[in-house]
CSV table of N, CA, C and O and ligand atoms in Angstrom, one decimal:
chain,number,residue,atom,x,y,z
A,261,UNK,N,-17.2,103.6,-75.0
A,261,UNK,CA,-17.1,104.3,-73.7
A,261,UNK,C,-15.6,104.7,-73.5
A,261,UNK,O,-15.4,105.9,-73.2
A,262,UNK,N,-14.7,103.7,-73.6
A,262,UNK,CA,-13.1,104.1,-73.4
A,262,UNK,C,-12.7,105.3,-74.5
A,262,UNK,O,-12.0,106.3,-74.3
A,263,UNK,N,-13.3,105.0,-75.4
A,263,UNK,CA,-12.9,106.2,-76.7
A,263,UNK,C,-13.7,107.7,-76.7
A,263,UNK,O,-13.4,108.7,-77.4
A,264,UNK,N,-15.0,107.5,-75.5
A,264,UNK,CA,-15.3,108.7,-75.6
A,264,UNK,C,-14.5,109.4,-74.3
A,264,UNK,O,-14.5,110.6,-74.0
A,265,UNK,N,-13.9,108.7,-73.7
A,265,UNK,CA,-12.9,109.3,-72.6
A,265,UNK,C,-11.9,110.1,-73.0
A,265,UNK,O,-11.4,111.1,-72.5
A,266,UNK,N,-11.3,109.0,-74.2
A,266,UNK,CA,-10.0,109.5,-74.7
A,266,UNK,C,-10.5,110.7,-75.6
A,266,UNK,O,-9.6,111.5,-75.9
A,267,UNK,N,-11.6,110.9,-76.2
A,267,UNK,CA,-12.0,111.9,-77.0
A,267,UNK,C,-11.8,113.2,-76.1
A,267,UNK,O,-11.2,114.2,-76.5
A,268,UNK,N,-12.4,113.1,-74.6
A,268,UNK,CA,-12.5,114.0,-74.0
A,268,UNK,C,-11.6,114.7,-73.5
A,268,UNK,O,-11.5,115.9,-73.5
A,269,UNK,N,-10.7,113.6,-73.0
A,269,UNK,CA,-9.0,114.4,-72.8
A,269,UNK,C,-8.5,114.8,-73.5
A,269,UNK,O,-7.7,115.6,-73.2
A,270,UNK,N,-8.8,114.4,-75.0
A,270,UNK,CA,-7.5,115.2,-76.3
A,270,UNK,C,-8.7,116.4,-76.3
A,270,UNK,O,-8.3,117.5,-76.6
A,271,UNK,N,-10.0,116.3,-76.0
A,271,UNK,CA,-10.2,117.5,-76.3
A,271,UNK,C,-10.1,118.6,-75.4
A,271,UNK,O,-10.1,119.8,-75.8
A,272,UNK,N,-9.8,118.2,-73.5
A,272,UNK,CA,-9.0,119.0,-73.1
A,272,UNK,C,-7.9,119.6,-73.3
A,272,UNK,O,-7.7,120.8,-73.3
A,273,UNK,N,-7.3,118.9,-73.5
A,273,UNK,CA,-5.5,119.1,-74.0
A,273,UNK,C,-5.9,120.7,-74.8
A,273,UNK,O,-6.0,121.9,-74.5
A,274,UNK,N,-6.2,119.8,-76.2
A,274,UNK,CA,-6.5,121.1,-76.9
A,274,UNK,C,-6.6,121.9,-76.3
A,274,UNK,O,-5.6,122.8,-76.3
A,275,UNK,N,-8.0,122.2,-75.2
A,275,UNK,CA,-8.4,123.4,-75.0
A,275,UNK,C,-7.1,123.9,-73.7
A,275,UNK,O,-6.4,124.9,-73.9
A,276,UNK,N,-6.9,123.3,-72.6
A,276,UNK,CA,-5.6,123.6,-72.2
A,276,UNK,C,-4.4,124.0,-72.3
A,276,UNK,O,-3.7,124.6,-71.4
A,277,UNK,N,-3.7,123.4,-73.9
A,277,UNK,CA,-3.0,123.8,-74.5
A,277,UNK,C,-3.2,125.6,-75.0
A,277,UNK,O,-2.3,126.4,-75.1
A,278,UNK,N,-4.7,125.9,-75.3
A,278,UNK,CA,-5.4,127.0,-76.1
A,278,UNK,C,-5.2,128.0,-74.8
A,278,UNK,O,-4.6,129.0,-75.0
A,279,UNK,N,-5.5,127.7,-73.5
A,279,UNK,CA,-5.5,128.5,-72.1
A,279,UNK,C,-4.2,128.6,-71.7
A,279,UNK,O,-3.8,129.7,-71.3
A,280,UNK,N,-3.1,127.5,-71.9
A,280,UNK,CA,-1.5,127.9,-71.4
A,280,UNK,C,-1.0,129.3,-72.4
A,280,UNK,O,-0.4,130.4,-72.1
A,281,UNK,N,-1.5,128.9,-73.7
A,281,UNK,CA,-0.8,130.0,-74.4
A,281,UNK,C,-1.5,131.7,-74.2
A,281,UNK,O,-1.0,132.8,-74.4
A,282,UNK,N,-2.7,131.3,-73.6
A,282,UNK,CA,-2.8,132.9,-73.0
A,282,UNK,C,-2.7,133.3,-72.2
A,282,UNK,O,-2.5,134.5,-72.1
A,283,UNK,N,-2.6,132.3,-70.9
A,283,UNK,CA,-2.0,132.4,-69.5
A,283,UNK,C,-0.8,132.8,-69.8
A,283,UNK,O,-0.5,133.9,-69.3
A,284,UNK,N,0.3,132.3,-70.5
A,284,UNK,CA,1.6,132.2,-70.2
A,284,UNK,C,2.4,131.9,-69.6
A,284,UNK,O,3.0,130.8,-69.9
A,285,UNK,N,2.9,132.6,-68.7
A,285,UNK,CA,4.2,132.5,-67.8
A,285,UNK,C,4.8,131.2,-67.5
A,285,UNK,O,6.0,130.8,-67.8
A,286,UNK,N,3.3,130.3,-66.8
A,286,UNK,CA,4.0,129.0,-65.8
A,286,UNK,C,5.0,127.9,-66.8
A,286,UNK,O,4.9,127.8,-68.0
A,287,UNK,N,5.8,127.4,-65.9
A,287,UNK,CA,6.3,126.4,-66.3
A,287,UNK,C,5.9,125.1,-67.0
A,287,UNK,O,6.3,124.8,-68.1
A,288,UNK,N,4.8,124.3,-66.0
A,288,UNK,CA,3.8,122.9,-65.7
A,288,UNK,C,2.8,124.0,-66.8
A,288,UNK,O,2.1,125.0,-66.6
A,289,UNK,N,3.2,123.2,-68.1
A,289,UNK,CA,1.9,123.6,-68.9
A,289,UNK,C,0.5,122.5,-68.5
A,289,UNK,O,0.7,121.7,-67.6
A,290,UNK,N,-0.7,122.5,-69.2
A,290,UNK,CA,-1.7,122.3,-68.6
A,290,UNK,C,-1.4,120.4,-69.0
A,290,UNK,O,-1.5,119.5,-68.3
A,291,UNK,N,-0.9,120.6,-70.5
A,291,UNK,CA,-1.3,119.2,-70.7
A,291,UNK,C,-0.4,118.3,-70.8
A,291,UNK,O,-0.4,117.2,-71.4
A,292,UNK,N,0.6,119.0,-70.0
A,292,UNK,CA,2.0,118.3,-69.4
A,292,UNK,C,1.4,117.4,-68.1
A,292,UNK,O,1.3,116.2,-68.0
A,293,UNK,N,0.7,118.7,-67.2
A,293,UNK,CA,-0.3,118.3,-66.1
A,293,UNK,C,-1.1,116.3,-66.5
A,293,UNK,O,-0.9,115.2,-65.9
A,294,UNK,N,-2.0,116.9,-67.7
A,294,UNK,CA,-2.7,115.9,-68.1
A,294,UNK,C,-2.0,114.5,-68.1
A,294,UNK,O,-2.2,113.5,-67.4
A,295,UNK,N,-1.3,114.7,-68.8
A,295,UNK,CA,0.1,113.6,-68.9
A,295,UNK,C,0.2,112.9,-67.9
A,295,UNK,O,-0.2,111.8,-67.6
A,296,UNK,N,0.8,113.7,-67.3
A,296,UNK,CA,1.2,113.1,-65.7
A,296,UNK,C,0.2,112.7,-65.1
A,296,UNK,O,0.7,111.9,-64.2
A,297,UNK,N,-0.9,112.8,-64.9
A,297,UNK,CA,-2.0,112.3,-64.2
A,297,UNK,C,-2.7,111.2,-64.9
A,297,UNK,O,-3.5,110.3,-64.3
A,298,UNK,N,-2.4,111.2,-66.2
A,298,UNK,CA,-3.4,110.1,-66.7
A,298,UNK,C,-3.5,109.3,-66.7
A,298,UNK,O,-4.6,108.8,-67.0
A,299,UNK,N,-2.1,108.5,-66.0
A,299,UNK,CA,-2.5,106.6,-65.1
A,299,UNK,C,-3.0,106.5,-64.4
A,299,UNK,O,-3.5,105.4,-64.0
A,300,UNK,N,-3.5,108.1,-63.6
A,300,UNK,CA,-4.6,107.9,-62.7
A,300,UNK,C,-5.9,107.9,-62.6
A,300,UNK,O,-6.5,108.2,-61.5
A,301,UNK,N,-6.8,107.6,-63.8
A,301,UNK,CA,-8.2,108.1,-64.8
A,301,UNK,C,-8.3,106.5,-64.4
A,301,UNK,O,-9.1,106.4,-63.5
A,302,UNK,N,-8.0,105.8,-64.6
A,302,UNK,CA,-8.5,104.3,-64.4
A,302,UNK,C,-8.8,103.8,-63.2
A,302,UNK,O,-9.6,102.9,-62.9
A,303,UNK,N,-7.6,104.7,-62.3
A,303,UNK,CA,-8.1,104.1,-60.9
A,303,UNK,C,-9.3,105.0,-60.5
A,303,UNK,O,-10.3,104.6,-59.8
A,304,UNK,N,-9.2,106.1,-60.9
A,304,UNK,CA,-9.9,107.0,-60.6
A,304,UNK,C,-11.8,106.9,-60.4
A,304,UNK,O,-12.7,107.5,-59.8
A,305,UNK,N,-11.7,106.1,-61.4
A,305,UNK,CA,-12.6,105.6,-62.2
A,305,UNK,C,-13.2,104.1,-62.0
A,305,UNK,O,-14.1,103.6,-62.7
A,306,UNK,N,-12.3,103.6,-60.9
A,306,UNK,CA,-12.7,102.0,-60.3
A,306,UNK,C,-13.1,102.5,-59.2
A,306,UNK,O,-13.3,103.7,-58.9
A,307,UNK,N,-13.1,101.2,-58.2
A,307,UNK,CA,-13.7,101.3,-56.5
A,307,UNK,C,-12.5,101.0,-56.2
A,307,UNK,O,-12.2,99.8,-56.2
A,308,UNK,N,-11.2,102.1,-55.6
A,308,UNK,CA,-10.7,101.8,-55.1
A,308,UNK,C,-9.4,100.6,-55.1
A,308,UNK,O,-9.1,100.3,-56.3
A,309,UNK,N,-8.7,100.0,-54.2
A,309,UNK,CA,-7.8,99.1,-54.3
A,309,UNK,C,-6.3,99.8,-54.5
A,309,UNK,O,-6.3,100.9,-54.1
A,310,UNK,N,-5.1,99.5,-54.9
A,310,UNK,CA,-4.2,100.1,-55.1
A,310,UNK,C,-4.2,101.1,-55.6
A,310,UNK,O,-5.1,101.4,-56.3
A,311,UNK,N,-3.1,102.2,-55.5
A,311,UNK,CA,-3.2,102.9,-56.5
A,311,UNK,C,-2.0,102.6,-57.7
A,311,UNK,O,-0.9,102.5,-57.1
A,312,UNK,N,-1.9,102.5,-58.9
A,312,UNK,CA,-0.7,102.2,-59.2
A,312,UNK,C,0.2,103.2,-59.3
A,312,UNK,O,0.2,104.5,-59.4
A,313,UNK,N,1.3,102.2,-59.1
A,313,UNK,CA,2.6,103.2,-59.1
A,313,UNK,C,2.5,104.5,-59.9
A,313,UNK,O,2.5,105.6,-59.5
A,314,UNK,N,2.4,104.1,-61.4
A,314,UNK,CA,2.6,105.1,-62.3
A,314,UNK,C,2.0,106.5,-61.9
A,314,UNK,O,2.5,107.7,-61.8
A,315,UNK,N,0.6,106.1,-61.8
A,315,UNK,CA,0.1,107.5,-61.1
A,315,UNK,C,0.5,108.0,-60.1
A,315,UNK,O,0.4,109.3,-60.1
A,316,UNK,N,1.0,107.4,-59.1
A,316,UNK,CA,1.9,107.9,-57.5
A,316,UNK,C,3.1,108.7,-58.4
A,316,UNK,O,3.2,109.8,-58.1
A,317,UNK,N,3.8,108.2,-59.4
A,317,UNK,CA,4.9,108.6,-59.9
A,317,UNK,C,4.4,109.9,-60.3
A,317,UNK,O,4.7,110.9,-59.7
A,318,UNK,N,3.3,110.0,-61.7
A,318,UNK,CA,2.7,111.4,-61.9
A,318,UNK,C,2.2,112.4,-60.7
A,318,UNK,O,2.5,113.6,-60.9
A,319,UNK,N,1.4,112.0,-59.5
A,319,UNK,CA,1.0,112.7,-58.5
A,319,UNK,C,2.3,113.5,-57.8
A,319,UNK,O,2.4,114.7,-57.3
A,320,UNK,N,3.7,112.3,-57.9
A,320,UNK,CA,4.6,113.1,-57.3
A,320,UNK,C,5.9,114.3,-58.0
A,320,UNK,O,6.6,115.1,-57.5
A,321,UNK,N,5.7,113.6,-59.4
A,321,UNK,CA,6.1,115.4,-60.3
A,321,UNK,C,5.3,116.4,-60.1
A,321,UNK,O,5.7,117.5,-59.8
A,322,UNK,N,4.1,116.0,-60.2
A,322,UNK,CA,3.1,117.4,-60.1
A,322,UNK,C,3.2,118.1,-58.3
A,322,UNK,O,2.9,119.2,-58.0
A,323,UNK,N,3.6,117.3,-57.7
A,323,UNK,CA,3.9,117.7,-56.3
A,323,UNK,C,5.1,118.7,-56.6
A,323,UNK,O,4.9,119.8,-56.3
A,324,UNK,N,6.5,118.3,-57.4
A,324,UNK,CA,7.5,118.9,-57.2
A,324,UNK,C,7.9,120.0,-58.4
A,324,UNK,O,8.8,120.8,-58.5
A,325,UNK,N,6.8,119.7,-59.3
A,325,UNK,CA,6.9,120.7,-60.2
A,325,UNK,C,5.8,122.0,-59.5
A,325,UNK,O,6.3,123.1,-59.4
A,326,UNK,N,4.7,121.8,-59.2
A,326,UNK,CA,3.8,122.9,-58.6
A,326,UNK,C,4.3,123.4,-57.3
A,326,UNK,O,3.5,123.8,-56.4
A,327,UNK,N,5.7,123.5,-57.1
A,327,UNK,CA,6.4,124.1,-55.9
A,327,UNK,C,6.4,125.5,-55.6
A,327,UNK,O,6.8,125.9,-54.6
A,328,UNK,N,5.8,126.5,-57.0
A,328,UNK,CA,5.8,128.1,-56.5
A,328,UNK,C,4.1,127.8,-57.2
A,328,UNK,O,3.5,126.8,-57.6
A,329,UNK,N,3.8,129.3,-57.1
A,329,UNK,CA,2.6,129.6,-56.9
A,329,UNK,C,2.1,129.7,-57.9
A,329,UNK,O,1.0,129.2,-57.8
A,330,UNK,N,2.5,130.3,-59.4
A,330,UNK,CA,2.1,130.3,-60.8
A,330,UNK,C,1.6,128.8,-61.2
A,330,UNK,O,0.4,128.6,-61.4
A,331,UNK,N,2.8,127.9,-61.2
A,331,UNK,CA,2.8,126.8,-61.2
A,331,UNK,C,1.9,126.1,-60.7
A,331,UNK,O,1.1,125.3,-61.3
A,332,UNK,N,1.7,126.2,-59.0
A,332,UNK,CA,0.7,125.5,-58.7
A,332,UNK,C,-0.8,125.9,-59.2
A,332,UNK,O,-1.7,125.2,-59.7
A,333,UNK,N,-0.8,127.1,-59.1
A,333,UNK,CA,-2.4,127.7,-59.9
A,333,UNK,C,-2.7,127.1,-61.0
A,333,UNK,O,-3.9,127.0,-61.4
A,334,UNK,N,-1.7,126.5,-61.8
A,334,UNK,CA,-1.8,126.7,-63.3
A,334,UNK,C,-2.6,124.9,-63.1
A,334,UNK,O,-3.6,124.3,-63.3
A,335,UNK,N,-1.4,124.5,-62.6
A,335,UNK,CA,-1.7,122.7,-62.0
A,335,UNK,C,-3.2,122.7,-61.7
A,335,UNK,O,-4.0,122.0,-62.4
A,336,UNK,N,-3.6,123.5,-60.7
A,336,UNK,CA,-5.0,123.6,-60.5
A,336,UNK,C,-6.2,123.8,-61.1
A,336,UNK,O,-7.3,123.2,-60.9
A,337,UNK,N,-5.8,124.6,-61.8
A,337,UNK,CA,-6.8,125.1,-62.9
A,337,UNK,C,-6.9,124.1,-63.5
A,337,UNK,O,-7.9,123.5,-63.5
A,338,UNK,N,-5.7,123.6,-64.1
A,338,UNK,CA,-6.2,122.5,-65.3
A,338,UNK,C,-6.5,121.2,-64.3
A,338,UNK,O,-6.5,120.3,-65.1
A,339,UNK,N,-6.7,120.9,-63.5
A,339,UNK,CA,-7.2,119.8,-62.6
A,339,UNK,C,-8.8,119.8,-62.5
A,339,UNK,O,-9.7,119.1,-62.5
A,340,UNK,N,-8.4,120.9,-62.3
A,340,UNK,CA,-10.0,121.5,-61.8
A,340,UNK,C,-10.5,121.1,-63.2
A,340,UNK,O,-11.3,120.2,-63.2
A,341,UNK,N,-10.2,121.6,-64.4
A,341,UNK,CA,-11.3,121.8,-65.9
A,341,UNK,C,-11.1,120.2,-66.0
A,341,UNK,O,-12.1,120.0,-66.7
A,342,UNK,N,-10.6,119.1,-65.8
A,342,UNK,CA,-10.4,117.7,-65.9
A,342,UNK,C,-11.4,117.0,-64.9
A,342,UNK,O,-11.9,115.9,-65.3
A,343,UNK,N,-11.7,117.6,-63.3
A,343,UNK,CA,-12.4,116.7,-62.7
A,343,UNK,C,-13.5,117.3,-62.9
A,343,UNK,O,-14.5,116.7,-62.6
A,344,UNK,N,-13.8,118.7,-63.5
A,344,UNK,CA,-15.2,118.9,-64.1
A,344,UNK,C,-15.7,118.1,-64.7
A,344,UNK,O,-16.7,117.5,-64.4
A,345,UNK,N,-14.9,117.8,-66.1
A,345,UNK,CA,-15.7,117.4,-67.0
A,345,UNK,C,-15.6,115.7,-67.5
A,345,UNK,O,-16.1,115.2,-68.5
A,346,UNK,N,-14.9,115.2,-66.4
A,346,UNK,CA,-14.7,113.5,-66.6
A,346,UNK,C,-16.1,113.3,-65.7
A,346,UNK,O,-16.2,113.7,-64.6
A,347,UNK,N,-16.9,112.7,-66.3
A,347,UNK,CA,-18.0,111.9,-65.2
A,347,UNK,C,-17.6,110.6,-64.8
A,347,UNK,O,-16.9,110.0,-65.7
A,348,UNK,N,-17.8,110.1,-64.1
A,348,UNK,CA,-17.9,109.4,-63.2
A,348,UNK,C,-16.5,108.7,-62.2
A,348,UNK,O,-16.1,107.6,-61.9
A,349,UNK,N,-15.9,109.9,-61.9
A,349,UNK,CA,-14.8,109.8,-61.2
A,349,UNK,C,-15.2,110.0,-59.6
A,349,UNK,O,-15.8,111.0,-59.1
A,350,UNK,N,-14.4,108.8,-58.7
A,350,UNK,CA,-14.7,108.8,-57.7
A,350,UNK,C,-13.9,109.8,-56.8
A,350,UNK,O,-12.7,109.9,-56.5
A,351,UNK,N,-14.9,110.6,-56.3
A,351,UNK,CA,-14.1,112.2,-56.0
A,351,UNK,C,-13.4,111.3,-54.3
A,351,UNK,O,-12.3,111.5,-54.0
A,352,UNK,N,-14.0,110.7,-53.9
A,352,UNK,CA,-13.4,110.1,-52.2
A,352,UNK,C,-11.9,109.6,-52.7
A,352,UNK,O,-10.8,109.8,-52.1
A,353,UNK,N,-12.0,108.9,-53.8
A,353,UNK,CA,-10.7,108.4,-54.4
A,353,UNK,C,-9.6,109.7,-54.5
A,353,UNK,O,-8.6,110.0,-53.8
A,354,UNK,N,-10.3,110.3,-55.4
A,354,UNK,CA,-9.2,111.8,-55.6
A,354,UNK,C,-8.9,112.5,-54.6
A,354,UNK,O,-7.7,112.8,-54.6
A,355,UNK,N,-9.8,112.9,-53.6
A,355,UNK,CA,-9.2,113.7,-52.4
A,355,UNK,C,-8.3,112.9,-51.7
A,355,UNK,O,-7.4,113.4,-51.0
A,356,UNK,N,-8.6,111.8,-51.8
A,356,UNK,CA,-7.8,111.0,-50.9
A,356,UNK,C,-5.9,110.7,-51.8
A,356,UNK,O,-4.9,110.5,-51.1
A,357,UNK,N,-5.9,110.8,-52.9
A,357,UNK,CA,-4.9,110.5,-54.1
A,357,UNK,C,-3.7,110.6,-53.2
A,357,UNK,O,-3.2,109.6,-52.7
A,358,UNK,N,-3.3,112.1,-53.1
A,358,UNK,CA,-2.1,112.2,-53.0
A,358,UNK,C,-1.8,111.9,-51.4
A,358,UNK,O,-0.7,111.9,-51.0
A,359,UNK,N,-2.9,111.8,-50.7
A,359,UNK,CA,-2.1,111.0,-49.5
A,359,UNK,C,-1.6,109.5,-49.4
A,359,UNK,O,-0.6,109.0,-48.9
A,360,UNK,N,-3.1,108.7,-50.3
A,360,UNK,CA,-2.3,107.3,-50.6
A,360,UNK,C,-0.8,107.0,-51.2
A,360,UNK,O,-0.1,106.0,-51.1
A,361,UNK,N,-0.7,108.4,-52.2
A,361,UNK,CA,1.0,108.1,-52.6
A,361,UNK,C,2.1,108.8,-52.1
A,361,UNK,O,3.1,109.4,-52.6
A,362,UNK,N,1.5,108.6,-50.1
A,362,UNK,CA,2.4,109.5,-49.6
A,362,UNK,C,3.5,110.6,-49.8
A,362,UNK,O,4.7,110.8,-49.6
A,363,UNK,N,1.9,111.5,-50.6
A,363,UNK,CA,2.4,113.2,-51.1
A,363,UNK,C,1.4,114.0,-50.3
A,363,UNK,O,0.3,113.7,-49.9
A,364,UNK,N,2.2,115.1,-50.2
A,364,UNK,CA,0.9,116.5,-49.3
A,364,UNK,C,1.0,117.2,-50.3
A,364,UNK,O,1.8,118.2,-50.3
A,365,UNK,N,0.3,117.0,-51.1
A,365,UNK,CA,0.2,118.0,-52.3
A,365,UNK,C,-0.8,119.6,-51.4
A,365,UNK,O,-1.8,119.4,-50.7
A,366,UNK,N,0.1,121.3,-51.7
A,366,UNK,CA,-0.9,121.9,-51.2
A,366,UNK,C,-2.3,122.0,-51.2
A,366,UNK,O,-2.9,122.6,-50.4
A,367,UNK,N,-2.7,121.2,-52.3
A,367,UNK,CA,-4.3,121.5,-52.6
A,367,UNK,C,-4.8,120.1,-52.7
A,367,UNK,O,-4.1,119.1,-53.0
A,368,UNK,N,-6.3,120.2,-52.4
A,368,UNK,CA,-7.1,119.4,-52.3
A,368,UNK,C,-7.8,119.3,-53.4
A,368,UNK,O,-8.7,120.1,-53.6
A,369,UNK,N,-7.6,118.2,-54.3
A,369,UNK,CA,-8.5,118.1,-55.6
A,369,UNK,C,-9.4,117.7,-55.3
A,369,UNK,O,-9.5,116.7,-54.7
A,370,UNK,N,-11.1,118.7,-55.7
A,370,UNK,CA,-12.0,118.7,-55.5
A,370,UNK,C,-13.0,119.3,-56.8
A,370,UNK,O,-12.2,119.6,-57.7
A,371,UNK,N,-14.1,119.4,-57.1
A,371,UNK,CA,-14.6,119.9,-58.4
A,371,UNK,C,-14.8,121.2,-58.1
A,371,UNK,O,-15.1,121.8,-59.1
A,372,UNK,N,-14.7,122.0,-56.7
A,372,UNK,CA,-15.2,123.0,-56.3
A,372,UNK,C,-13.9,123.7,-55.8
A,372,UNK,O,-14.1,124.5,-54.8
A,373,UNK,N,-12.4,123.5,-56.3
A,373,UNK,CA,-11.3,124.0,-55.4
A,373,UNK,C,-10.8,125.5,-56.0
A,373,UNK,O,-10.7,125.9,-57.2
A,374,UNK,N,-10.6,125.8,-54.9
A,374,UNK,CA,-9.8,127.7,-55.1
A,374,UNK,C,-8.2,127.3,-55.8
A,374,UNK,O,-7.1,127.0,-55.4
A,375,UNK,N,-8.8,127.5,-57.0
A,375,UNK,CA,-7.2,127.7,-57.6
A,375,UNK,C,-6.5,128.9,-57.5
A,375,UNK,O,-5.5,129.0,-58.2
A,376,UNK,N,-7.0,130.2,-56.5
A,376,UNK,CA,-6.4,131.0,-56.5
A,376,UNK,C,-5.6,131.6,-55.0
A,376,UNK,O,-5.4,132.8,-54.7
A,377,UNK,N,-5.3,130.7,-54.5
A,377,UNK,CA,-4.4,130.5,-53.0
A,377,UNK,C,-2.8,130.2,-53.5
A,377,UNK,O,-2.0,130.0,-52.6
B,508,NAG,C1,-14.4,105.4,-54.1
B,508,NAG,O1,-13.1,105.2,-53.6
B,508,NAG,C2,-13.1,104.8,-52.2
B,508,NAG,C3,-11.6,104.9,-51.7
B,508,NAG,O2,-10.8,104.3,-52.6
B,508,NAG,C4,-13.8,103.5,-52.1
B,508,NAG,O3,-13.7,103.1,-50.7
B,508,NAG,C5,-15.2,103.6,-52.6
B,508,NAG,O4,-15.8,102.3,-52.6
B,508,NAG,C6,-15.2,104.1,-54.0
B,508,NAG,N1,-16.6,104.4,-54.4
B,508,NAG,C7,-17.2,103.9,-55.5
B,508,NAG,C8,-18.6,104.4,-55.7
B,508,NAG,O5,-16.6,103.2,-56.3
């Protein structure tokens, strides 16, 4: 189970790594993104309870690195292709994320979000 998770993220990576290089421009590549979010796949993935730090830490680079609009799109996109395809992540947890680690991230992670605002 744990190893088909971690299968699935290196095999985003890949494929996000494969989408930065034809996107180009932004800064926050996709699986920089990944990175930084990844202490949060466990909580994400329980009922709840703390969030840990670490992931508050990643939620709040991704807050200050997704500060222009390339950047944040790019953040989004790859967010978005991550809570597609991880099953059984608790979406009430995620929307709620970056207010528990008192951040106002512009966008609301959702499986259905406009990455193009
Ligand atoms: C999802 O997360 C919320 C908030 O952390 C929690 O109250 C709820 O019990 C969780 N749901 C499931 C199915 O684990």
């Amino acid at each position: 189970m744990a190893s088909t998770v971690v299968l699935k993220v290196t095999i985003m990576v890949v494929m996000c790594t494969f989408l930065s290089i034809r996107m180009g421009n932004a800064d926050l590549s996709c699986p920089q993104v990944l990175f930084t979010v990844a202490p949060c796949l466990s909580y994400l993935r329980g009922s709840g309870g703390e969030v840990p730090s670490l992931c508050c830490y990643g939620v709040n680079i991704l807050n200050n690195e997704a500060s222009n609009t390339p950047d944040r799109q790019e953040a989004c996109r790859c967010l978005k292709v991550v809570v597609q395809n991880l099953p059984g992540l608790n979406l009430t947890a995620l929307a709620a994320l970056p207010a528990n680690c008192g951040v106002n991230l512009p966008f609301k992670i959702t499986p259905s979000i406009d990455c193009n605002k």
